[in-house]
Coordinates of N, CA, C and O in Angstrom, one line a residue:
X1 N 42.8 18.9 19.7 CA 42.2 17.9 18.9 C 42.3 18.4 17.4 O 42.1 19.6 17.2
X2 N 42.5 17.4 16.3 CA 42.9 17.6 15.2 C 41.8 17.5 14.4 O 40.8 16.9 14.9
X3 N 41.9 18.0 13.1 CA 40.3 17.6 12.3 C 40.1 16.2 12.0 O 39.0 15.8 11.8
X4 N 41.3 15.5 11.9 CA 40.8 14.7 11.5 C 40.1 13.6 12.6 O 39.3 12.8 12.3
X5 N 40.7 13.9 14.0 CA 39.9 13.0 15.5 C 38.8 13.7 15.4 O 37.9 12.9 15.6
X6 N 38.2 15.2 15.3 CA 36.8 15.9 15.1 C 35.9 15.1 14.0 O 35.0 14.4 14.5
X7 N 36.0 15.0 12.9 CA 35.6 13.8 12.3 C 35.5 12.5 12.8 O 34.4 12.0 12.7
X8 N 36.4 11.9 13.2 CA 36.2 10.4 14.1 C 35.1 10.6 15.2 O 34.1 9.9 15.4
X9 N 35.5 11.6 15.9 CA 34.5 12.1 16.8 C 33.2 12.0 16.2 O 32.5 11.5 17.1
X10 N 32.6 12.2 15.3 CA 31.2 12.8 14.8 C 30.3 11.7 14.4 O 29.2 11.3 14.7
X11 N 31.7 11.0 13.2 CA 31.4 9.6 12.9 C 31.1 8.5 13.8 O 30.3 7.7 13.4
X12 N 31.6 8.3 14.8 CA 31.3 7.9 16.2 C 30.1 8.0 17.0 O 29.5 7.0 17.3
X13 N 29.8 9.1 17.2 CA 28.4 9.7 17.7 C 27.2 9.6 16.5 O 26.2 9.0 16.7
X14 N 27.5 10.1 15.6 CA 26.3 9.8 14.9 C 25.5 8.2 14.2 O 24.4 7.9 13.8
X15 N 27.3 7.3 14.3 CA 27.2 5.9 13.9 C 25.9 5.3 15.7 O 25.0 4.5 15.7
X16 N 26.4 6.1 16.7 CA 26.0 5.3 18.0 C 24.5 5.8 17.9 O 23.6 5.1 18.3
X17 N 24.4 7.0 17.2 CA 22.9 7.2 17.7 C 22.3 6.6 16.7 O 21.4 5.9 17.0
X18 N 22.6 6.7 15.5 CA 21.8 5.4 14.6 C 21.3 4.4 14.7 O 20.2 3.9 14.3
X19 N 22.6 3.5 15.8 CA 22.3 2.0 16.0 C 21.1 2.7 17.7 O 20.5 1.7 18.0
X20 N 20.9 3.3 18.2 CA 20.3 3.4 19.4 C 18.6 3.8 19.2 O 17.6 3.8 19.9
X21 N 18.9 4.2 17.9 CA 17.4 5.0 17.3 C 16.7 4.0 16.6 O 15.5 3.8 16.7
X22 N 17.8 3.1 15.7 CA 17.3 1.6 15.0 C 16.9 0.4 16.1 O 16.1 -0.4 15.9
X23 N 17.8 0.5 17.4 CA 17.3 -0.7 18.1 C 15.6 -0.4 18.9 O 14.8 -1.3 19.3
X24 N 15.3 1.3 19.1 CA 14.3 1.3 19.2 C 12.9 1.4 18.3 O 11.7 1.2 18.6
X25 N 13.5 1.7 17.2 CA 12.1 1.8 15.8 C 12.4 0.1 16.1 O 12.1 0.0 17.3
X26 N 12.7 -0.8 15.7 CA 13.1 -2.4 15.3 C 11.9 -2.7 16.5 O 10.9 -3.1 16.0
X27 N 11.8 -2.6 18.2 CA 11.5 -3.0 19.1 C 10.1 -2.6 19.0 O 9.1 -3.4 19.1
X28 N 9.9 -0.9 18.7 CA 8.4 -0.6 18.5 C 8.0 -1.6 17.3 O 7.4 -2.7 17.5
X29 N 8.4 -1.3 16.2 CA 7.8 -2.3 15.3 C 7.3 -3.9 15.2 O 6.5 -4.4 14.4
X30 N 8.2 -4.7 16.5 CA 7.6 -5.6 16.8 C 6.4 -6.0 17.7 O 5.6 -7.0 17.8
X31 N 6.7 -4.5 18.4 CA 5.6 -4.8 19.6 C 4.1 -4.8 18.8 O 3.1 -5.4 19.2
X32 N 4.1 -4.0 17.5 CA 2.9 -3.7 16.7 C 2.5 -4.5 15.9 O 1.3 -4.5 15.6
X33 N 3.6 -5.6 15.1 CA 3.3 -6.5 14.5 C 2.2 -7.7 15.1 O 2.4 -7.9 16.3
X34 N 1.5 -8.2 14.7 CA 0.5 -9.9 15.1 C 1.4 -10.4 15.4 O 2.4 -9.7 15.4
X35 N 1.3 -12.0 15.8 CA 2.2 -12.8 15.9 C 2.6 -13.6 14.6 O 1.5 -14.2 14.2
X36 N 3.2 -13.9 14.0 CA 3.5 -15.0 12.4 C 2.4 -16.3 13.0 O 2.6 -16.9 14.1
X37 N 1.1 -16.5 12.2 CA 0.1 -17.2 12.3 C 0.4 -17.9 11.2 O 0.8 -17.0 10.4
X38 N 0.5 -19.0 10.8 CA 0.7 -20.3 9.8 C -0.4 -21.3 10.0 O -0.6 -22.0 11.0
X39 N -1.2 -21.4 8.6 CA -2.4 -21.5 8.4 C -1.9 -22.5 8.1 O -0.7 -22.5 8.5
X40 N -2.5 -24.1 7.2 CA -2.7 -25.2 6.9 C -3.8 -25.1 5.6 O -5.0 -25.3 5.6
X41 N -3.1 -24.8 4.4 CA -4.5 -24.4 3.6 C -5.8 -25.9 3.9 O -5.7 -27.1 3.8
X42 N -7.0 -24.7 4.2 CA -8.0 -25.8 4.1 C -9.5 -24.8 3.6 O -9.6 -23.8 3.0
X43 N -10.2 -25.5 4.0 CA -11.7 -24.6 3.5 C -12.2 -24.3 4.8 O -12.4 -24.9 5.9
X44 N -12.3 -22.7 4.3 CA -13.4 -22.1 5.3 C -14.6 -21.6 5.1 O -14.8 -21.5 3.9
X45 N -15.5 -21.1 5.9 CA -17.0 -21.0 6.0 C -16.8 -19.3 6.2 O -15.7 -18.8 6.6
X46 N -17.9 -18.5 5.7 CA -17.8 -17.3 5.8 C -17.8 -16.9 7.5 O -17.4 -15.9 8.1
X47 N -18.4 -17.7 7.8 CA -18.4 -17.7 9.6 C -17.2 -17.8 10.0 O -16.9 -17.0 10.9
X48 N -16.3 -18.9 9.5 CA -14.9 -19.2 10.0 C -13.9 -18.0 10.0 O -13.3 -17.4 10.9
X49 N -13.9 -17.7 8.6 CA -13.2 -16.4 8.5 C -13.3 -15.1 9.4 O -12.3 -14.4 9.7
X50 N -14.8 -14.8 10.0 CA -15.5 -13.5 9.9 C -14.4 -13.6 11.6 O -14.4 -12.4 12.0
X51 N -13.6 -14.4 12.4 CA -13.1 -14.4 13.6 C -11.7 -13.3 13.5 O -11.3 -12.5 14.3
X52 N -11.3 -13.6 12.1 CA -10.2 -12.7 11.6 C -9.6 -11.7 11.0 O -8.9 -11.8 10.0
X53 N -10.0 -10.4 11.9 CA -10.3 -8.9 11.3 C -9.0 -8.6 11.8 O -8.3 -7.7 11.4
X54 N -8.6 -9.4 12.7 CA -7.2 -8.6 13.0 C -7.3 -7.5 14.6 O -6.4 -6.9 15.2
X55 N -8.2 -7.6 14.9 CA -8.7 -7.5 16.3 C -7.8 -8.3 17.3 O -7.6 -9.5 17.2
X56 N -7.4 -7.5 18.4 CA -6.8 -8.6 19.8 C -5.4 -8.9 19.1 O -4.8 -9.9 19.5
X57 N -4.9 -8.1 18.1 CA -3.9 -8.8 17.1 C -4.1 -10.0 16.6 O -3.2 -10.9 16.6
X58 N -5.3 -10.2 16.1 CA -5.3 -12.0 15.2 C -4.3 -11.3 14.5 O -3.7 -10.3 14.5
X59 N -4.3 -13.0 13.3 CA -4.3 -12.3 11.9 C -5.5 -12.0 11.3 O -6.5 -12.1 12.0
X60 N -5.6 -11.6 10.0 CA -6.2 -11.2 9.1 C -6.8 -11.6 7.8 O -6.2 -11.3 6.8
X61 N -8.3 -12.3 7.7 CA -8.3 -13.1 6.4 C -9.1 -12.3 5.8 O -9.8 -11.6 6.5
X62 N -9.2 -12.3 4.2 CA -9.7 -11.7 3.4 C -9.9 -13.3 2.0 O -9.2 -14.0 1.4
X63 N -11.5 -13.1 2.1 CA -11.8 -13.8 0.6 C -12.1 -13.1 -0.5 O -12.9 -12.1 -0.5
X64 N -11.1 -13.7 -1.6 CA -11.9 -13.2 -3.2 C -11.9 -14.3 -3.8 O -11.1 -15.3 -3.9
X65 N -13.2 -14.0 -4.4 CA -13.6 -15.2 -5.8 C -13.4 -16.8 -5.1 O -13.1 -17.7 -5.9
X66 N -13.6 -17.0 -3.9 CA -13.5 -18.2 -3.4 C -12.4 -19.0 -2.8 O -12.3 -20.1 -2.4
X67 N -11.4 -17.5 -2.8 CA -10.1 -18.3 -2.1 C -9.6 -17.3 -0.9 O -9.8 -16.1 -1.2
X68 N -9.1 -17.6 0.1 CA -9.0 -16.8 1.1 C -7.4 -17.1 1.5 O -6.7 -18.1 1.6
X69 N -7.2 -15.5 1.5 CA -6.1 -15.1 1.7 C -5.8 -14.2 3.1 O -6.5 -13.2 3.4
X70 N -4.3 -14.9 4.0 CA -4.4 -14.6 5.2 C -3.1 -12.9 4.5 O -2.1 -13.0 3.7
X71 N -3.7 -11.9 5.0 CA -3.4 -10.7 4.4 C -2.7 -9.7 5.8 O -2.3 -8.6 5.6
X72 N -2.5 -10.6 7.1 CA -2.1 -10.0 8.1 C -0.9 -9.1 7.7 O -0.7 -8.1 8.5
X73 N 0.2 -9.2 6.6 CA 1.3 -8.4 6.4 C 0.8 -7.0 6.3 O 1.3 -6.0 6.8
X74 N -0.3 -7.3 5.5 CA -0.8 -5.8 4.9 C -2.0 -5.2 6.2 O -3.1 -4.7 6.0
X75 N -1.4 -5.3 7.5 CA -2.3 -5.0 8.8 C -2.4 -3.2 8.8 O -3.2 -2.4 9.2
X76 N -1.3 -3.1 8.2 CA -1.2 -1.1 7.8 C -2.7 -0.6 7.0 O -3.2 0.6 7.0
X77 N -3.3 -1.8 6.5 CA -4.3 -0.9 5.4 C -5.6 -1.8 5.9 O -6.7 -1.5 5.6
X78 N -5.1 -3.3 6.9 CA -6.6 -4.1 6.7 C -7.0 -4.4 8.2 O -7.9 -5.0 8.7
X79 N -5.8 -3.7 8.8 CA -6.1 -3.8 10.5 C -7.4 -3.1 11.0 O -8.3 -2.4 10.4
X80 N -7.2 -3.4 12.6 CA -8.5 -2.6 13.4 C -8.5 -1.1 12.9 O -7.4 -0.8 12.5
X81 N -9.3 0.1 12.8 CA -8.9 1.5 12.7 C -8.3 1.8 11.4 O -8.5 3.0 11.1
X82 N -7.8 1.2 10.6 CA -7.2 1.7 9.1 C -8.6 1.1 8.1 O -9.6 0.3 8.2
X83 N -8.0 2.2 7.0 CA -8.4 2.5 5.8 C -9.4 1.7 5.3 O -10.6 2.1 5.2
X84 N -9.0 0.4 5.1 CA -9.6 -1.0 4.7 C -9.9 -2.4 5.4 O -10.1 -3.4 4.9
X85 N -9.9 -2.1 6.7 CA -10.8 -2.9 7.6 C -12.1 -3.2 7.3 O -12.6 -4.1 8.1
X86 N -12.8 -2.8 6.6 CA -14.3 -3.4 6.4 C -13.9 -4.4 5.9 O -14.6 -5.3 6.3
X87 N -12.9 -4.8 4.9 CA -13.2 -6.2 4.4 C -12.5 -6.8 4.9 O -12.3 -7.7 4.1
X88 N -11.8 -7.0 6.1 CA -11.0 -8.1 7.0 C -12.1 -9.3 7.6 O -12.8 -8.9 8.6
X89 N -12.3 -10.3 7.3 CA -13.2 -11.7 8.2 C -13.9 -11.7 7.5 O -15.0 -11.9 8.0
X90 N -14.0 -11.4 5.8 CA -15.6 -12.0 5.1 C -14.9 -12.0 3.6 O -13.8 -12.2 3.3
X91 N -15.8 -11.9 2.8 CA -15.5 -12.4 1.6 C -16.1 -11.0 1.2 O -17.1 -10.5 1.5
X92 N -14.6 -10.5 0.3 CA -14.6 -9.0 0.1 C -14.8 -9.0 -1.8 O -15.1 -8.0 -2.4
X93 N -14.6 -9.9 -2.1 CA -15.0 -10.0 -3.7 C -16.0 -8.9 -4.3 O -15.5 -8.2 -5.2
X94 N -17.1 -8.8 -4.0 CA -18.4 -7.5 -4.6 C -18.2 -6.5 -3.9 O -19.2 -5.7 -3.8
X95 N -17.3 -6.2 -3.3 CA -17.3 -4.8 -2.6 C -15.7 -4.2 -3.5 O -15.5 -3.2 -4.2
X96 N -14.8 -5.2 -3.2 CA -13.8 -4.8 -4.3 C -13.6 -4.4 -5.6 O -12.7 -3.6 -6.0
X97 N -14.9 -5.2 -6.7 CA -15.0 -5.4 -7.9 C -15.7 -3.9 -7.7 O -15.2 -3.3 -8.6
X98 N -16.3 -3.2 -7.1 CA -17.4 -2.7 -7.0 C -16.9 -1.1 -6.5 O -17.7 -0.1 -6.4
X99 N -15.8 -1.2 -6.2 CA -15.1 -0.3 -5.0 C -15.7 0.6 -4.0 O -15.4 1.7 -3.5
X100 N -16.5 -0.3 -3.9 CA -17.4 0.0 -2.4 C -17.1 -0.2 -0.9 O -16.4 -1.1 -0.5
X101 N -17.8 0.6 -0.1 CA -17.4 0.6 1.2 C -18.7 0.3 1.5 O -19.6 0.3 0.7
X102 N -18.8 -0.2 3.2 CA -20.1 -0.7 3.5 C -19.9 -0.2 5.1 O -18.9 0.3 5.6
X103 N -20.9 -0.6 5.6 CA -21.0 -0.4 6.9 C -20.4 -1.8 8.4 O -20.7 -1.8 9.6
X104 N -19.6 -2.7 7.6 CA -19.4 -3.5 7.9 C -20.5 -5.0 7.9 O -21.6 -5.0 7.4
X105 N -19.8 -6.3 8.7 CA -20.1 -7.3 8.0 C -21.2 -7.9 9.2 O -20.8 -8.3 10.3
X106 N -22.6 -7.9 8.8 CA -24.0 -8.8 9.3 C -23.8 -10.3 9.4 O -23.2 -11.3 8.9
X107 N -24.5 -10.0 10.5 CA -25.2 -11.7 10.3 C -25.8 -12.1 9.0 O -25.6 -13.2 8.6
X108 N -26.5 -11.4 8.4 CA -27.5 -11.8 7.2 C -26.7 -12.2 6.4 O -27.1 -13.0 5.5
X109 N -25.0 -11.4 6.4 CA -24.1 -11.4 5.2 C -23.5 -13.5 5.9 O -23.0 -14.5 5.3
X110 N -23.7 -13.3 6.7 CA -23.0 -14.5 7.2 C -23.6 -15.6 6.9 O -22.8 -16.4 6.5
X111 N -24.5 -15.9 6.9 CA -25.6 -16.5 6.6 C -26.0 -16.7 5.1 O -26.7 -17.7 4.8
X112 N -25.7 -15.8 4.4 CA -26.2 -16.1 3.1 C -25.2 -17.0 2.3 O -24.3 -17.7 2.7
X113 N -25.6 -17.0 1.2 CA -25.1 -18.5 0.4 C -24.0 -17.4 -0.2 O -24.2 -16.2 -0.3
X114 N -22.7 -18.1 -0.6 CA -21.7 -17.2 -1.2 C -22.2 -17.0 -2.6 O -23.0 -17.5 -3.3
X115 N -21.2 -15.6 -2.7 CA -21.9 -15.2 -3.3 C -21.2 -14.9 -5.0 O -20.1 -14.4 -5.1
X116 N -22.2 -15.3 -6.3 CA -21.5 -16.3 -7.6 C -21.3 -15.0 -8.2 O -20.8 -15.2 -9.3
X117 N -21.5 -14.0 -8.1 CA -20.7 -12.7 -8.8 C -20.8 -12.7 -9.9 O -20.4 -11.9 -10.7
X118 N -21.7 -13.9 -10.2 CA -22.5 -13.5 -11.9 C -23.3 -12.6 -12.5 O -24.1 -12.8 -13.4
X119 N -23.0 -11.4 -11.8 CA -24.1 -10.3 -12.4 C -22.9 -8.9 -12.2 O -23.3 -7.7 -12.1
X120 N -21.3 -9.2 -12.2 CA -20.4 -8.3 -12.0 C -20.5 -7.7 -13.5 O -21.1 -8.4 -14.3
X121 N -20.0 -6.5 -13.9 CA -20.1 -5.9 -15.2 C -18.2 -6.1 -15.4 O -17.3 -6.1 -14.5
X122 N -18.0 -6.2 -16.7 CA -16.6 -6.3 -17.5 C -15.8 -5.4 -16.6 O -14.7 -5.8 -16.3
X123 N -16.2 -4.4 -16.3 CA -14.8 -3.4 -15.8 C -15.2 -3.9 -14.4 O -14.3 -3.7 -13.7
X124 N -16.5 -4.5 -13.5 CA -16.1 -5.0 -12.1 C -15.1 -6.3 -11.8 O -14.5 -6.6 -10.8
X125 N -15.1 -7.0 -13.1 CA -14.8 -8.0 -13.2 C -13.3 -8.0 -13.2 O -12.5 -8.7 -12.5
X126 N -12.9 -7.0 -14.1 CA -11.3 -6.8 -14.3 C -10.9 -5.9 -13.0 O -9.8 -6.1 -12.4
X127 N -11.9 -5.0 -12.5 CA -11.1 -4.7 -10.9 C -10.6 -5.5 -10.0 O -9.6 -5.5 -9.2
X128 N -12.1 -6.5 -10.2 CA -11.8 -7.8 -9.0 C -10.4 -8.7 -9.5 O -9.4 -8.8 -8.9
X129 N -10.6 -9.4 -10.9 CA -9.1 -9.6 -11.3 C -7.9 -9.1 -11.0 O -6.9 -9.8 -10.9
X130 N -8.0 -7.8 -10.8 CA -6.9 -7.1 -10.4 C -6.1 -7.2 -9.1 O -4.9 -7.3 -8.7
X131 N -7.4 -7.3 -8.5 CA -7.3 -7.8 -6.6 C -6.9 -8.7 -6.8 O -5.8 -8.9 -6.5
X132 N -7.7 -9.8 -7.4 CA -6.7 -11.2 -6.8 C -5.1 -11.6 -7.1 O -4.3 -12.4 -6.6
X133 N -5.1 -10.4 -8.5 CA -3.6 -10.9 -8.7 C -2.9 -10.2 -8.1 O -1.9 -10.9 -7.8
X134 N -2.8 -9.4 -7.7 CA -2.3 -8.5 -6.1 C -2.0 -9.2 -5.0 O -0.9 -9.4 -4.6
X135 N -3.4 -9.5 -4.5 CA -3.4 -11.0 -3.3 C -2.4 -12.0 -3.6 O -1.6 -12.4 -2.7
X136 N -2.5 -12.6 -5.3 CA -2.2 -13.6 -5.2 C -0.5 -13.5 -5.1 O 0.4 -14.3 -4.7
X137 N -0.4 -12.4 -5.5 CA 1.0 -12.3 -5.5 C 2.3 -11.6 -4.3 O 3.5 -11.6 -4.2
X138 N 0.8 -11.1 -3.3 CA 1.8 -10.4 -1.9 C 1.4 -11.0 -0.7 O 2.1 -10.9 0.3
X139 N 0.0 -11.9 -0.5 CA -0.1 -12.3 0.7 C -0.3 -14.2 -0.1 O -0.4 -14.6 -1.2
X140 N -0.3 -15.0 1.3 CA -0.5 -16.2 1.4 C -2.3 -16.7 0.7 O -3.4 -16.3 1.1
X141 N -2.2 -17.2 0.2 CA -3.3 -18.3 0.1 C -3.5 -19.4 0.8 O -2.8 -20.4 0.8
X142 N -4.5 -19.2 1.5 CA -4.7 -20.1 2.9 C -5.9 -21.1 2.7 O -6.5 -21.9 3.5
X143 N -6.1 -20.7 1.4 CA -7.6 -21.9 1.6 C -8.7 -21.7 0.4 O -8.5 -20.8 -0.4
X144 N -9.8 -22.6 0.4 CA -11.0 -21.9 -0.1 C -12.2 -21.7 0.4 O -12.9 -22.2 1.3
X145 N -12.3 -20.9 -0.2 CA -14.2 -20.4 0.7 C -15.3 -21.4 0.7 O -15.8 -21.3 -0.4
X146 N -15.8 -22.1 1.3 CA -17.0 -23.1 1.0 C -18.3 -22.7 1.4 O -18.4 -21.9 2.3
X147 N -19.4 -23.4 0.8 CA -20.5 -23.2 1.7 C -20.4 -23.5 3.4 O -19.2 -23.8 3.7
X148 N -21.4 -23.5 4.4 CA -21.2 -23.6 5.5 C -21.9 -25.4 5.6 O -21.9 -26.0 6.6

């Protein structure tokens, strides 16, 4: 065998295990992904939302400032067990502005009247700005937040 079929040889083998390594990352990756959920923008209730943490593989909704956004792409950071799951199914606005964590989302929080964020300070305000144009610019807008 010549160098240059030693080479074809290698190129060969390492071209096949690429595509055999890619068709199995490609297959895990789907098994992990939600299903593509396509919303209908309309208005929801903090109740409506609170079903969509991304649990059972839903998708994933997140409100700020009154508009809710389905955020399932970003399931890496807003899924069950990761980082930022507390604010998956409620209206994450005063915890964002605020960069707070909480112990997750009550009845009481469900129940209460939304909430007018008129007491946010200039730099909560510009964090929370910052989120929405983030949102607004990587996930869907699916609706707005209403009273119940």
């Amino acid at each position: 065998m010549n160098n240059a079929q030693k080479i074809l040889l290698t190129l060969s083998l390492a071209y096949g295990t690429y595509k055999v390594i890619s068709y199995f990352w490609a297959k895990d990756k789907a098994n992990t992904r939600a299903k593509r959920h396509t919303f209908d923008r309309q208005h929801w209730t903090k109740r409506s939302i609170s079903t969509y943490t991304g649990a059972n593989n839903t998708p994933i909704l997140i409100a700020l400032d009154g508009k809710v956004y389905d955020v399932s792409e970003g399931r890496a950071f807003y899924g069950p067990g990761c980082a930022y799951n507390v604010f998956a199914g409620r209206d994450a606005s005063r915890l964002l502005a605020k960069q707070e964590f909480d112990d997750g989302m009550t009845d009481a929080e469900l129940d209460a009247p939304i909430d007018k964020l008129d007491d946010l300070t200039e730099e909560d305000r510009e964090a929370l700005d910052s989120y929405i144009g983030l949102f607004s610019v990587k996930y869907q807008c699916v609706g707005d937040l209403v009273e119940s």
